[in-house]
mmCIF file of C-alpha atoms in Angstrom:
data_model
loop_
_atom_site.group_PDB
_atom_site.id
_atom_site.type_symbol
_atom_site.label_atom_id
_atom_site.label_comp_id
_atom_site.label_asym_id
_atom_site.label_seq_id
_atom_site.Cartn_x
_atom_site.Cartn_y
_atom_site.Cartn_z
ATOM 1 C CA SER A 1 68.712 59.740 83.411
ATOM 2 C CA ALA A 2 65.682 61.332 85.354
ATOM 3 C CA HIS A 3 67.047 64.655 85.644
ATOM 4 C CA LYS A 4 67.413 64.787 82.056
ATOM 5 C CA ARG A 5 63.238 63.965 82.127
ATOM 6 C CA LEU A 6 63.367 66.264 85.127
ATOM 7 C CA VAL A 7 64.273 68.761 83.046
ATOM 8 C CA GLU A 8 62.351 68.561 80.151
ATOM 9 C CA MET A 9 58.603 68.434 82.186
ATOM 10 C CA LEU A 10 59.693 71.861 83.498
ATOM 11 C CA GLU A 11 61.027 73.444 80.271
ATOM 12 C CA LYS A 12 57.484 72.155 78.241
ATOM 13 C CA GLY A 13 56.008 73.997 81.618
ATOM 14 C CA GLU A 14 54.554 70.097 83.001
ATOM 15 C CA LYS A 15 54.060 69.191 86.553
ATOM 16 C CA LEU A 16 56.818 67.328 87.922
ATOM 17 C CA PRO A 17 56.364 63.826 90.163
ATOM 18 C CA PHE A 18 57.030 64.967 92.971
ATOM 19 C CA ASP A 19 56.765 68.443 94.659
ATOM 20 C CA PRO A 20 60.405 70.162 94.745
ATOM 21 C CA GLN A 21 60.146 72.418 97.105
ATOM 22 C CA GLY A 22 62.975 72.031 99.497
ATOM 23 C CA GLN A 23 63.454 68.337 98.376
ATOM 24 C CA LEU A 24 66.727 67.519 98.658
ATOM 25 C CA ILE A 25 68.450 65.186 95.317
ATOM 26 C CA TYR A 26 70.582 61.997 96.008
ATOM 27 C CA TYR A 27 72.824 61.596 92.871
ATOM 28 C CA VAL A 28 72.364 57.250 93.606
ATOM 29 C CA GLY A 29 71.982 54.265 91.519
ATOM 30 C CA PRO A 30 71.273 52.337 95.738
ATOM 31 C CA CYS A 31 71.138 48.768 94.637
ATOM 32 C CA PRO A 32 67.841 46.029 95.780
ATOM 33 C CA ALA A 33 67.092 45.516 99.175
ATOM 34 C CA PRO A 34 68.524 42.366 100.179
ATOM 35 C CA PRO A 35 66.390 40.729 102.439
ATOM 36 C CA GLY A 36 64.475 42.606 105.310
ATOM 37 C CA ARG A 37 66.659 45.436 103.904
ATOM 38 C CA VAL A 38 64.682 48.884 102.464
ATOM 39 C CA ILE A 39 67.952 49.340 100.009
ATOM 40 C CA GLY A 40 70.432 47.786 98.827
ATOM 41 C CA SER A 41 74.122 49.828 98.860
ATOM 42 C CA ALA A 42 73.278 53.395 98.638
ATOM 43 C CA GLY A 43 76.471 55.398 97.874
ATOM 44 C CA PRO A 44 76.598 58.731 95.930
ATOM 45 C CA THR A 45 77.571 59.244 92.035
ATOM 46 C CA THR A 46 79.689 61.702 90.366
ATOM 47 C CA SER A 47 77.965 64.971 90.586
ATOM 48 C CA THR A 48 79.149 66.800 87.671
ATOM 49 C CA ARG A 49 77.583 64.540 85.312
ATOM 50 C CA MET A 50 74.175 66.001 87.193
ATOM 51 C CA ASP A 51 75.988 69.972 86.226
ATOM 52 C CA ILE A 52 73.965 70.625 83.082
ATOM 53 C CA TYR A 53 71.003 69.614 85.241
ATOM 54 C CA THR A 54 71.526 71.770 88.787
ATOM 55 C CA PRO A 55 70.209 74.444 88.181
ATOM 56 C CA ALA A 56 67.303 73.906 86.114
ATOM 57 C CA MET A 57 65.680 71.224 89.793
ATOM 58 C CA LEU A 58 67.289 74.381 91.523
ATOM 59 C CA ALA A 59 65.425 76.895 90.300
ATOM 60 C CA ALA A 60 61.988 75.100 90.797
ATOM 61 C CA GLY A 61 63.281 75.337 93.944
ATOM 62 C CA VAL A 62 65.138 71.588 95.773
ATOM 63 C CA ARG A 63 67.670 73.377 97.749
ATOM 64 C CA GLY A 64 70.012 71.247 98.605
ATOM 65 C CA VAL A 65 71.599 67.855 96.542
ATOM 66 C CA ILE A 66 73.667 65.579 97.534
ATOM 67 C CA GLY A 67 76.813 63.520 95.560
ATOM 68 C CA LYS A 68 79.954 63.550 96.042
ATOM 69 C CA GLY A 69 83.009 65.347 93.701
ATOM 70 C CA ASP A 70 83.295 69.128 92.122
ATOM 71 C CA ARG A 71 80.643 70.829 91.419
ATOM 72 C CA SER A 72 80.876 73.981 88.495
ATOM 73 C CA GLN A 73 81.033 77.466 88.710
ATOM 74 C CA GLU A 74 77.223 77.357 86.804
ATOM 75 C CA VAL A 75 76.226 75.475 89.740
ATOM 76 C CA VAL A 76 77.982 77.492 91.671
ATOM 77 C CA GLN A 77 76.525 80.328 91.108
ATOM 78 C CA ALA A 78 73.084 78.860 91.088
ATOM 79 C CA LEU A 79 73.850 77.372 94.659
ATOM 80 C CA MET A 80 74.217 80.904 95.518
ATOM 81 C CA GLN A 81 71.545 82.322 93.671
ATOM 82 C CA HIS A 82 68.818 80.128 94.572
ATOM 83 C CA LYS A 83 70.343 79.980 98.441
ATOM 84 C CA ALA A 84 71.069 76.437 98.293
ATOM 85 C CA VAL A 85 73.518 73.858 99.492
ATOM 86 C CA TYR A 86 75.486 70.896 98.605
ATOM 87 C CA PHE A 87 76.842 67.929 100.585
ATOM 88 C CA GLY A 88 78.795 65.589 100.134
ATOM 89 C CA ALA A 89 78.691 61.671 101.042
ATOM 90 C CA ILE A 90 81.489 58.965 100.587
ATOM 91 C CA GLY A 91 82.153 57.347 97.399
ATOM 92 C CA GLY A 92 83.290 53.171 98.897
ATOM 93 C CA ALA A 93 80.949 53.541 102.085
ATOM 94 C CA GLY A 94 77.603 52.656 100.747
ATOM 95 C CA ALA A 95 76.288 50.241 102.817
ATOM 96 C CA LEU A 96 76.584 52.823 105.564
ATOM 97 C CA ILE A 97 74.543 55.896 103.343
ATOM 98 C CA ALA A 98 72.472 52.768 103.212
ATOM 99 C CA LYS A 99 71.724 52.239 107.269
ATOM 100 C CA SER A 100 70.074 55.330 107.209
ATOM 101 C CA ILE A 101 67.628 55.464 104.631
ATOM 102 C CA VAL A 102 64.733 54.197 106.815
ATOM 103 C CA GLN A 103 62.211 54.324 103.626
ATOM 104 C CA ALA A 104 62.403 54.534 100.654
ATOM 105 C CA GLU A 105 60.104 54.213 97.303
ATOM 106 C CA VAL A 106 59.723 54.769 93.779
ATOM 107 C CA VAL A 107 58.056 57.571 92.589
ATOM 108 C CA ALA A 108 59.237 57.977 88.776
ATOM 109 C CA PHE A 109 60.789 56.757 86.045
ATOM 110 C CA PRO A 110 60.481 53.312 86.795
ATOM 111 C CA ASP A 111 61.547 52.595 83.494
ATOM 112 C CA LEU A 112 65.041 53.592 84.555
ATOM 113 C CA GLY A 113 65.867 50.795 87.533
ATOM 114 C CA PRO A 114 68.528 52.109 90.021
ATOM 115 C CA GLU A 115 68.554 55.465 87.960
ATOM 116 C CA ALA A 116 64.047 56.285 88.106
ATOM 117 C CA VAL A 117 63.508 58.108 91.106
ATOM 118 C CA HIS A 118 62.811 56.891 94.224
ATOM 119 C CA ARG A 119 62.063 59.014 97.890
ATOM 120 C CA LEU A 120 64.436 58.402 100.562
ATOM 121 C CA GLN A 121 63.393 59.373 104.387
ATOM 122 C CA VAL A 122 67.020 59.297 106.204
ATOM 123 C CA LYS A 123 68.227 59.597 109.551
ATOM 124 C CA GLU A 124 71.198 60.783 110.531
ATOM 125 C CA MET A 125 72.987 60.643 107.431
ATOM 126 C CA PRO A 126 76.734 60.903 107.132
ATOM 127 C CA VAL A 127 77.199 64.072 104.787
ATOM 128 C CA VAL A 128 79.373 66.869 104.999
ATOM 129 C CA VAL A 129 78.487 70.978 103.584
ATOM 130 C CA VAL A 130 81.131 70.879 100.527
ATOM 131 C CA ILE A 131 79.834 74.407 98.696
ATOM 132 C CA ASP A 132 77.281 76.714 101.035
ATOM 133 C CA SER A 133 74.844 78.720 100.300
ATOM 134 C CA LEU A 134 77.714 81.895 100.161
ATOM 135 C CA GLY A 135 79.086 79.652 97.464
ATOM 136 C CA GLN A 136 81.987 78.767 99.949
ATOM 137 C CA ASN A 137 83.490 75.202 98.070
ATOM 138 C CA PHE A 138 85.494 73.175 101.247
ATOM 139 C CA TYR A 139 86.922 71.595 98.018
ATOM 140 C CA THR A 140 88.425 74.850 96.706
ATOM 141 C CA LEU A 141 89.701 75.988 100.767
ATOM 142 C CA GLY A 142 90.730 72.709 101.470
ATOM 143 C CA ARG A 143 93.469 72.967 98.434
ATOM 144 C CA ALA A 144 94.213 76.724 99.333
ATOM 145 C CA GLU A 145 94.942 75.524 103.166
ATOM 146 C CA TYR A 146 96.363 72.402 101.849
ATOM 147 C CA SER A 147 98.751 74.499 99.846
ATOM 148 C CA LYS A 148 99.834 76.772 101.966
ATOM 149 C CA ARG A 149 101.452 73.955 103.818
#
């Protein structure tokens, strides 16, 4: 995966193919762009598969990640340590999300096809804060609130 390659580069002290400082990572494998569109359907992928790599990317300066599903306690701790945020995007809403992407270009690992690293410029992307920089987890809080009822 692109994440694995990026973390391996960091471990070797190599420069990443993009500056991670202050950036967000969106866990997505977009479909090819249809004629006249910037990108095809761009729905989120499950974030837990990235948990092993996320702390290193946050330490490198990434300030937030976008995906779907819950995160490990290790990732929650890394979010708190680096004052970063985890945003949730709606699974199954790839066509809607694609409309918020106004520019897209591959910046690393084109051999990975849709899993290559893309630089995306977005406008009004429909996401919600799931885990904030204080470690407050909407999924945990929501389940606890539901259990009270």
